[in-house]
Tab-separated table of C-alpha atoms in Angstrom:
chain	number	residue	atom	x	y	z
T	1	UNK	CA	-14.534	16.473	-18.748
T	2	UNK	CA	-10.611	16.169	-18.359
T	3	UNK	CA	-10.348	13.373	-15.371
T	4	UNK	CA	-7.126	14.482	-12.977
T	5	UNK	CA	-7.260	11.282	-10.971
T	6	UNK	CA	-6.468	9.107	-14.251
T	7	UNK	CA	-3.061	11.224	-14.630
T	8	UNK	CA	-2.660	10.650	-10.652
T	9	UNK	CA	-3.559	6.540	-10.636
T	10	UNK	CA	-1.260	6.571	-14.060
T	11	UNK	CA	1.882	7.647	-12.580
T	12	UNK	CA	1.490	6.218	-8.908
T	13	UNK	CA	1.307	2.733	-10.830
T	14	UNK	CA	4.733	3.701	-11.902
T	15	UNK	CA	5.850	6.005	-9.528
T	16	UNK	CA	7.572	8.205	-12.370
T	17	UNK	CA	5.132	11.464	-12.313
T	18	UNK	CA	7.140	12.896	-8.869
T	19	UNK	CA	10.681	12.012	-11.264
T	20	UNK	CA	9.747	13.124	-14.659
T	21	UNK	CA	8.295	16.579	-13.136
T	22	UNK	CA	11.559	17.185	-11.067
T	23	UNK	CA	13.687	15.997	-13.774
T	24	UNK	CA	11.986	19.238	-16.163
T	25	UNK	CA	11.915	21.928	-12.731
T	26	UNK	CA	15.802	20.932	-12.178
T	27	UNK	CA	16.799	21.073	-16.017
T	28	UNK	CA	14.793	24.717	-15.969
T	29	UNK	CA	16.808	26.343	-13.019
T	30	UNK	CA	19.960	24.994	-14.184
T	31	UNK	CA	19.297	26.959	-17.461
T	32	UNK	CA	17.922	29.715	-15.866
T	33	UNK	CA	20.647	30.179	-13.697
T	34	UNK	CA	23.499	29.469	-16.563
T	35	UNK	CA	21.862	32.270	-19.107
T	36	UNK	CA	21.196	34.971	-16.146
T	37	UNK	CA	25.032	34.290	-15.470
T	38	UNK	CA	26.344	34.147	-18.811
T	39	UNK	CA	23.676	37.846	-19.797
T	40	UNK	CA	23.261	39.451	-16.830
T	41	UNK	CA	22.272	42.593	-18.315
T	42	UNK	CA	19.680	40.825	-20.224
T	43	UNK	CA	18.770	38.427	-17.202
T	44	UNK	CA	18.997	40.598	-14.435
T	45	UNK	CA	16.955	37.725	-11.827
T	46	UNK	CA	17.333	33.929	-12.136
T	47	UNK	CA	13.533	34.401	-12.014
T	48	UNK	CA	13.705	36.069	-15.718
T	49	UNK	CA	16.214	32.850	-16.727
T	50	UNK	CA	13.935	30.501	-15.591
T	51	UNK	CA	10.906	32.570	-16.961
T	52	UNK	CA	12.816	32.666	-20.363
T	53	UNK	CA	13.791	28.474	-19.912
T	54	UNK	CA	10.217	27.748	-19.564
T	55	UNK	CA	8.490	29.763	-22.351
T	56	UNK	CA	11.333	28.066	-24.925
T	57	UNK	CA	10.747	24.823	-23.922
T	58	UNK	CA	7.263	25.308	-24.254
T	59	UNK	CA	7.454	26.254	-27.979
T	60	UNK	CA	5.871	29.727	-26.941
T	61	UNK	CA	8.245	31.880	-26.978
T	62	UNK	CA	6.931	35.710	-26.107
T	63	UNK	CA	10.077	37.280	-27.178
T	64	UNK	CA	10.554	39.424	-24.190
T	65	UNK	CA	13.592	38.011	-22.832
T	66	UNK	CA	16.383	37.204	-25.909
T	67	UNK	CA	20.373	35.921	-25.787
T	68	UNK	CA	22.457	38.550	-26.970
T	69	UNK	CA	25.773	37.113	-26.803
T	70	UNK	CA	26.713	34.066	-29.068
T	71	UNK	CA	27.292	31.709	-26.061
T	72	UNK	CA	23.817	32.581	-24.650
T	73	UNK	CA	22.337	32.053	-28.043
T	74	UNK	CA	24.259	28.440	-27.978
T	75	UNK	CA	22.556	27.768	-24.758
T	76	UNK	CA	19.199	28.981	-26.398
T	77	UNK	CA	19.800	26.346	-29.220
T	78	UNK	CA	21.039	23.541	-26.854
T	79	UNK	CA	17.622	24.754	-24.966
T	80	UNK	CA	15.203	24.249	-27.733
T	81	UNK	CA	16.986	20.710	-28.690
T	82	UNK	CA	17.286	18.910	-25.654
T	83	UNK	CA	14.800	20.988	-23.954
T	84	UNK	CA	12.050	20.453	-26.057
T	85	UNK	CA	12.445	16.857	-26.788
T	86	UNK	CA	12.553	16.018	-22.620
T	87	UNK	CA	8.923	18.263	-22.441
T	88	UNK	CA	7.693	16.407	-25.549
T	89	UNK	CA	8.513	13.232	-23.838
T	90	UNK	CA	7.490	14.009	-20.650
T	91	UNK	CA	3.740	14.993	-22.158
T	92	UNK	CA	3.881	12.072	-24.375
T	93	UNK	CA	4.193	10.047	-21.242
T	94	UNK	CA	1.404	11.361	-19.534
T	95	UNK	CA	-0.977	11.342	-22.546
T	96	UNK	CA	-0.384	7.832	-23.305
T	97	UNK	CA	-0.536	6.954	-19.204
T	98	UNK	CA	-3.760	8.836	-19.166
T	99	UNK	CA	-5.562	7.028	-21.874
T	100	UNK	CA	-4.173	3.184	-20.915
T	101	UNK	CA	-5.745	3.811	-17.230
T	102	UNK	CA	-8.686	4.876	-19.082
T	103	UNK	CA	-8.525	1.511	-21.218
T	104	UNK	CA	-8.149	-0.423	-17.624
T	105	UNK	CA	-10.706	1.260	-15.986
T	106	UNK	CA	-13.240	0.746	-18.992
T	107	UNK	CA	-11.981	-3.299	-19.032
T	108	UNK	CA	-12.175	-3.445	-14.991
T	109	UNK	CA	-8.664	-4.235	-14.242
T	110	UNK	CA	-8.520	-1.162	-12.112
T	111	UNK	CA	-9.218	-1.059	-8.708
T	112	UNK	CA	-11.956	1.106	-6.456
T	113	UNK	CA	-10.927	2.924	-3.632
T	114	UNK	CA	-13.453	4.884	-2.717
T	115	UNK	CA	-15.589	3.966	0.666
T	116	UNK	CA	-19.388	2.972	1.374
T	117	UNK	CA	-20.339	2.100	-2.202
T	118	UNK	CA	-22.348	-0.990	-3.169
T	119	UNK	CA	-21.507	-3.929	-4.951
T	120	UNK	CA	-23.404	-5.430	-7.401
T	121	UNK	CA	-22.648	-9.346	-8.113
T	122	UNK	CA	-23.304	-10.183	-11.978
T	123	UNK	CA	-24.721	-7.862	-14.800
T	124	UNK	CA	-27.821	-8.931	-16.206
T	125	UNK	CA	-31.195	-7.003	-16.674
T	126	UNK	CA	-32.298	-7.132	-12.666
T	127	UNK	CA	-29.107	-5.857	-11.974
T	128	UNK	CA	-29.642	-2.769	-14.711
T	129	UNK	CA	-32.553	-1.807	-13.007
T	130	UNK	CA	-31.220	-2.359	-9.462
T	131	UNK	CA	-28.597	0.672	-11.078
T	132	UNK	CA	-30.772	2.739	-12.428
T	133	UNK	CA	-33.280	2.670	-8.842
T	134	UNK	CA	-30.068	3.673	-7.200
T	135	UNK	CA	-29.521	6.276	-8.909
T	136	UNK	CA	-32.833	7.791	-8.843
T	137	UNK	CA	-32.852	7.200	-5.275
T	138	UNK	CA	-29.709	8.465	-4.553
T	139	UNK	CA	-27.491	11.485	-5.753
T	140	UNK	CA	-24.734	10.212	-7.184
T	141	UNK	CA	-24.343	6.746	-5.534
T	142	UNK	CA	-21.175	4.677	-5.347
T	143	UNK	CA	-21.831	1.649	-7.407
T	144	UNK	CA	-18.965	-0.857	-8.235
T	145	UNK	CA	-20.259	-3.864	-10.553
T	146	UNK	CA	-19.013	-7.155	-10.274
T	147	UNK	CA	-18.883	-9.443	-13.546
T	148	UNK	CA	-16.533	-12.114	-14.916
T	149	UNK	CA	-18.582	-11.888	-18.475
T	150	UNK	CA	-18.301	-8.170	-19.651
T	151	UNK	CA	-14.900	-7.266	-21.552
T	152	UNK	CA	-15.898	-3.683	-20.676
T	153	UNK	CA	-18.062	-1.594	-18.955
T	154	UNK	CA	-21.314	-0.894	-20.501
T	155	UNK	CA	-21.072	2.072	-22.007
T	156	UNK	CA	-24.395	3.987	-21.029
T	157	UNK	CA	-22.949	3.560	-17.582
T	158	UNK	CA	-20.551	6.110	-17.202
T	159	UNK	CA	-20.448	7.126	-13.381
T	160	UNK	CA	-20.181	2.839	-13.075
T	161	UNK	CA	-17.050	1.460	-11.325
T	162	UNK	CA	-16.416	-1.598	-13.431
T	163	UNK	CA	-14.773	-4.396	-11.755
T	164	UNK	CA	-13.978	-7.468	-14.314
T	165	UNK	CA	-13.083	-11.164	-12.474
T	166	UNK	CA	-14.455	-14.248	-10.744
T	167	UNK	CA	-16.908	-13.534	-7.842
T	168	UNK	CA	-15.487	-16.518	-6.042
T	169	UNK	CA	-12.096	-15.313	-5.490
T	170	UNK	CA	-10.505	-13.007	-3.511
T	171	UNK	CA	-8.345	-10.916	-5.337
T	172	UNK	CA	-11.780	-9.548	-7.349
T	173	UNK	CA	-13.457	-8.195	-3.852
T	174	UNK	CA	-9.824	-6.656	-2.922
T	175	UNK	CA	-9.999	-4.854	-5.997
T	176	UNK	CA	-13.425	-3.580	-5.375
T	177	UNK	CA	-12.338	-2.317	-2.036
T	178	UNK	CA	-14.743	-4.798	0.077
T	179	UNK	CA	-13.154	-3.784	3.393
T	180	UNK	CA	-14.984	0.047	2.896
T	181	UNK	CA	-18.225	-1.011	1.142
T	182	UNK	CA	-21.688	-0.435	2.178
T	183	UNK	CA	-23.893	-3.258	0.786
T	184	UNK	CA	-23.173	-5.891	-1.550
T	185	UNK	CA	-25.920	-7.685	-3.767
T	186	UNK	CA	-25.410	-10.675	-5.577
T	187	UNK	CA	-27.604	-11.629	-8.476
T	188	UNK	CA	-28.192	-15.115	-9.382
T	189	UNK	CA	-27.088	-16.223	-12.986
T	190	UNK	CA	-29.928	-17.529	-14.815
T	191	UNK	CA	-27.781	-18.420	-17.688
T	192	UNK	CA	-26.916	-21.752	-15.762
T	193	UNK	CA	-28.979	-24.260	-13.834
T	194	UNK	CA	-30.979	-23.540	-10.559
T	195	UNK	CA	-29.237	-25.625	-8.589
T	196	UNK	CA	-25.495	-24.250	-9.901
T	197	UNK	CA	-26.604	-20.859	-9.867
T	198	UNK	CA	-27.635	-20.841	-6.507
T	199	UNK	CA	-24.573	-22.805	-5.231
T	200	UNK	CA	-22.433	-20.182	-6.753
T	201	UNK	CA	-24.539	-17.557	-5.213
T	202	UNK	CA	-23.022	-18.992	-2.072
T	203	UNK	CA	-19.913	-19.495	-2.615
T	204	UNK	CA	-19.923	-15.629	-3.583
T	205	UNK	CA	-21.036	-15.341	-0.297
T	206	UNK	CA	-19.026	-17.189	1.740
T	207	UNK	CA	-15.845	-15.431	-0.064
T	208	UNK	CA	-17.485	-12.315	0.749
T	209	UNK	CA	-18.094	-12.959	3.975
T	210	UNK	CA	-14.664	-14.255	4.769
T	211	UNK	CA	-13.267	-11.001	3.573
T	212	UNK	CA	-15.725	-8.430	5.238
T	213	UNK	CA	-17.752	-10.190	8.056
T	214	UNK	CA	-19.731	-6.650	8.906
T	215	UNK	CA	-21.213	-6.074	5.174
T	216	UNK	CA	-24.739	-6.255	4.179
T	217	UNK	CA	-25.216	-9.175	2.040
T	218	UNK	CA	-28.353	-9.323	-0.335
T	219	UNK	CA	-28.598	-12.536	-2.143
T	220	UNK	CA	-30.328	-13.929	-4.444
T	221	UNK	CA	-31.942	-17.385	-4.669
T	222	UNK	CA	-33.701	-19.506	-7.613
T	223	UNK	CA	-34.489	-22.069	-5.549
T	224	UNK	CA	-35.367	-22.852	-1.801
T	225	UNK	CA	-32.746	-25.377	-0.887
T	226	UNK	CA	-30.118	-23.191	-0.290
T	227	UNK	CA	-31.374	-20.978	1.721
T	228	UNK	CA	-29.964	-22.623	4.902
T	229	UNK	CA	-26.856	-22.621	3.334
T	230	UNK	CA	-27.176	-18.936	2.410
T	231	UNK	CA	-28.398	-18.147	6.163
T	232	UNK	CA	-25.305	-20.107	7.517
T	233	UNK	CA	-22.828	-17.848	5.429
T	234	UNK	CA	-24.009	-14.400	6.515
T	235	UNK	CA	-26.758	-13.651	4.216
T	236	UNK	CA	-28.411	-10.630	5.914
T	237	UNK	CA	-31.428	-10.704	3.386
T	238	UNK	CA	-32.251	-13.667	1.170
T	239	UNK	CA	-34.542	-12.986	-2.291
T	240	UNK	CA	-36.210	-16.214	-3.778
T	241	UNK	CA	-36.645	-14.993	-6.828
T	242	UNK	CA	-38.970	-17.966	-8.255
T	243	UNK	CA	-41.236	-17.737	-5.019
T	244	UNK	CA	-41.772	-14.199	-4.913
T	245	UNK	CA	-42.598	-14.193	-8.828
T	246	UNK	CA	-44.661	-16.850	-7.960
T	247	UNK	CA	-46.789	-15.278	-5.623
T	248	UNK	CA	-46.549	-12.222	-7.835
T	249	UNK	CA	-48.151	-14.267	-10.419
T	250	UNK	CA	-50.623	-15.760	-7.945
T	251	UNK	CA	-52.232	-12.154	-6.664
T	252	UNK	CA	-52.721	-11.349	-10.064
T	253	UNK	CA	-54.468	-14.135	-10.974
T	254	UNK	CA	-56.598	-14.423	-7.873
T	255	UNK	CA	-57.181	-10.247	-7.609
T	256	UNK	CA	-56.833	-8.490	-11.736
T	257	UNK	CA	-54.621	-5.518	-11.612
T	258	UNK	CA	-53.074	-6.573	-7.730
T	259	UNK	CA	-49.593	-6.822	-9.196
T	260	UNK	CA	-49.514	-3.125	-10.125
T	261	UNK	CA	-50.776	-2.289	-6.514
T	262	UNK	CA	-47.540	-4.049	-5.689
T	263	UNK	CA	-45.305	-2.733	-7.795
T	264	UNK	CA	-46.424	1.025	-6.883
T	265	UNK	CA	-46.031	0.498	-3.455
T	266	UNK	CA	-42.361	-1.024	-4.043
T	267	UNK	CA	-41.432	1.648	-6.345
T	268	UNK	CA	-38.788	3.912	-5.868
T	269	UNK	CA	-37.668	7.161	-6.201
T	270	UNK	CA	-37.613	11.046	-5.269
T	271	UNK	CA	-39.485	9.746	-1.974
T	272	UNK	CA	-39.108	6.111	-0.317
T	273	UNK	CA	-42.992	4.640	-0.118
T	274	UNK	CA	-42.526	1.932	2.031
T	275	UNK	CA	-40.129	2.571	5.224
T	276	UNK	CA	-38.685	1.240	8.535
T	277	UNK	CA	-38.807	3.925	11.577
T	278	UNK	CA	-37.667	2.805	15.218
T	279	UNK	CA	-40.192	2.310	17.578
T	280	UNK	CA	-40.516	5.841	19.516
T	281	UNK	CA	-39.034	5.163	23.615
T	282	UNK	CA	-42.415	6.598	24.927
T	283	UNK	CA	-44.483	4.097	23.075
T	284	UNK	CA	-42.319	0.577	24.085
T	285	UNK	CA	-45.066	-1.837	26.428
T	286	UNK	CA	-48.069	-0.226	24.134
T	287	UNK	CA	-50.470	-0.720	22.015
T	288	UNK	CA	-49.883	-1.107	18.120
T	289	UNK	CA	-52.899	1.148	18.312
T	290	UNK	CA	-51.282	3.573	20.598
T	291	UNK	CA	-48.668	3.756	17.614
T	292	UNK	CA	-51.647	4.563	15.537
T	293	UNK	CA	-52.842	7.150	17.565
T	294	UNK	CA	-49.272	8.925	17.864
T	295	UNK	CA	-47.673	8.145	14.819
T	296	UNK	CA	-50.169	7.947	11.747
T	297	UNK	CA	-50.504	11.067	9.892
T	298	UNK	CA	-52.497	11.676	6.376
T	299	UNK	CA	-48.944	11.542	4.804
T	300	UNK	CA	-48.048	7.819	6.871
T	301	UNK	CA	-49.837	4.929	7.116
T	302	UNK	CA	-48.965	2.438	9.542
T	303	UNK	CA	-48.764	-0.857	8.084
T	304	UNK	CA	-47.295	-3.386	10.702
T	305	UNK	CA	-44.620	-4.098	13.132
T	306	UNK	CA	-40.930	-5.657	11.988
T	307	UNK	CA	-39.679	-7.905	15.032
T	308	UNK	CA	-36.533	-9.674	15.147
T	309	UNK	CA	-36.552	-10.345	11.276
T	310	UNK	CA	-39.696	-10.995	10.940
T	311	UNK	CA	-42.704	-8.869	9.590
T	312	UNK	CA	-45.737	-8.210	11.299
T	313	UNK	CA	-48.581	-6.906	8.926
T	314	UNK	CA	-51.776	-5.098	10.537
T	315	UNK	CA	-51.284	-6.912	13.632
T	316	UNK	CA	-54.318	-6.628	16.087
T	317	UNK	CA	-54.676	-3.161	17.950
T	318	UNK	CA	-53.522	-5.276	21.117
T	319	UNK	CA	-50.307	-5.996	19.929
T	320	UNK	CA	-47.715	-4.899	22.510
T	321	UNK	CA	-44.325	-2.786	21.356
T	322	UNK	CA	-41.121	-4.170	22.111
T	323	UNK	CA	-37.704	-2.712	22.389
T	324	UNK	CA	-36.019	-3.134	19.036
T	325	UNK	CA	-39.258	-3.116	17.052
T	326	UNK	CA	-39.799	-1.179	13.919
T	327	UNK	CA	-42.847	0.431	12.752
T	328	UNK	CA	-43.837	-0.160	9.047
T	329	UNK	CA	-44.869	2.797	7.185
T	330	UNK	CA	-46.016	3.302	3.725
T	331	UNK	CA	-45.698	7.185	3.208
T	332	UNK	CA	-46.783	9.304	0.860
């Protein structure tokens, strides 16, 4: 489908779409006005000059409206010559506008400006899939990805912002519109060391942070020993990646088949599986299994509590409810 708003970003770049179209409106009354004073017989409204202007210069010419007198037919010519070249050049100026904020937006040297969309940090195959769960759990999400690698975007991506550039700098989060974004996630680069990956995963971070204190920061870690550091600069959740493989690893080894338990209860789509839901006001001081009683249906099973960042998994039925808890469902 045509795409308006690469015409629009084209000429507000250069600020010549508001000139070039008032150049060709002015240069079409002044000949409309000339030839219905020059024939008025033949031209009896400015309207009909202007009407006549405008199918000449198009090249369409319906024939309805013809100069009878040689000096109208002069202004026809001069019409046809000057007119048609300015309309030629005007279109050829918007084509060629068109298709070079196409190129830019393809090579990510564009810049978002839409609001609440996510960021994704680094394009590798975690970050694919992170794209494609978004989009099946979301109509038409706002996604902007982040990557200093990629010449363009990938093409099987289409609805994809594509922002190209360092994600250490500034300038790259300005031109993803980091003020107005929802989440950001940053992916670790496993093409490097651990221990550089994870240091650059904070200094994303950081530059991130500095920018937009109020986002919601995902990050990924390889390693353990900058998680302090990644607490310190405003991570909001932190994802060892090694650890929780790890312990992926671990259940299937210790339990055969326990790692596809886990992955269906993580899975994502039409319906979320495993949610948060506030803590009902009639139920703070009680029982967790006064939750049970109220809030378990056949469709939701209550799993645990989740307290002050931390989770709470089948805690005893004596477990009081606090203000600001959140009851762990896994839902049908």
């Amino acid at each position: 489908m045509f795409r308006f708003d690469f015409i629009i970003e084209s000429y507000a770049r250069f600020q010549s779409l508001a000139k070039m179209t008032g150049i060709v409106i002015l240069f079409l009354i002044l000949i409309g006005n000339i030839i219905h004073f020059i024939e008025p017989e033949a031209y009896p409204t400015i309207f009909d000059g202007i009407w006549w202007a405008i199918v000449t210069i198009s090249t369409v010419g319906y024939g309805d409206f013809v100069p009878e007198t040689v000096l109208g037919r002069f202004l026809g010519m001069l019409l046809i010559i000057l007119g048609i070249a300015l309309f030629s050049f005007f279109i050829t100026n918007l084509a060629s506008s068109t298709v070079l904020t196409q190129q830019e937006k393809e090579q990510g040297t564009t810049k978002y400006k839409n609001k609440d969309h996510y960021i994704i940090v680094g394009w590798n195959e975690r970050s694919a899939e992170l794209i494609h769960q978004l989009e099946l759990s979301y109509t038409h999400p706002n996604i902007v990805l982040i990557d200093e690698t990629l010449q363009q975007r990938p093409e099987h991506l289409k609805r994809l912002s594509f922002i190209r550039g360092s994600a250490t700098i500034d300038e790259t989060y300005k031109r993803a519109n980091i003020d107005d974004a929802h989440t950001i996630i940053i992916t670790a680069n496993h093409h490097i060391s651990e221990k550089a990956a994870d240091a650059n995963s904070v200094l994303s971070l950081l530059t991130v942070k500095g920018l937009n204190e109020s986002i919601y920061a995902i990050v990924e870690l390889m390693t353990s020993s900058q998680v302090k550091n990644a607490e310190r600069a405003g991570a909001n959740e932190i994802i060892e990646s090694s650890q929780y493989l790890s312990k992926l690893l671990m259940s299937g080894v210790l339990t055969h088949g326990m790692t596809d338990v886990i992955s269906q209860m993580i899975k994502h789509g039409e319906e979320e599986h495993l949610i948060f839901k506030p803590v009902p006001h009639e139920l703070i001081d009680l029982s967790f299994q006064k939750a049970i009683e109220e809030c378990q249906t056949k469709d939701s099973f209550l799993l645990g509590i989740r307290r002050d960042g931390k989770t709470l998994l089948h805690p005893s039925h004596g477990s009081l409810l606090l203000k600001g808890d959140h009851l762990i469902f896994y839902t049908r």
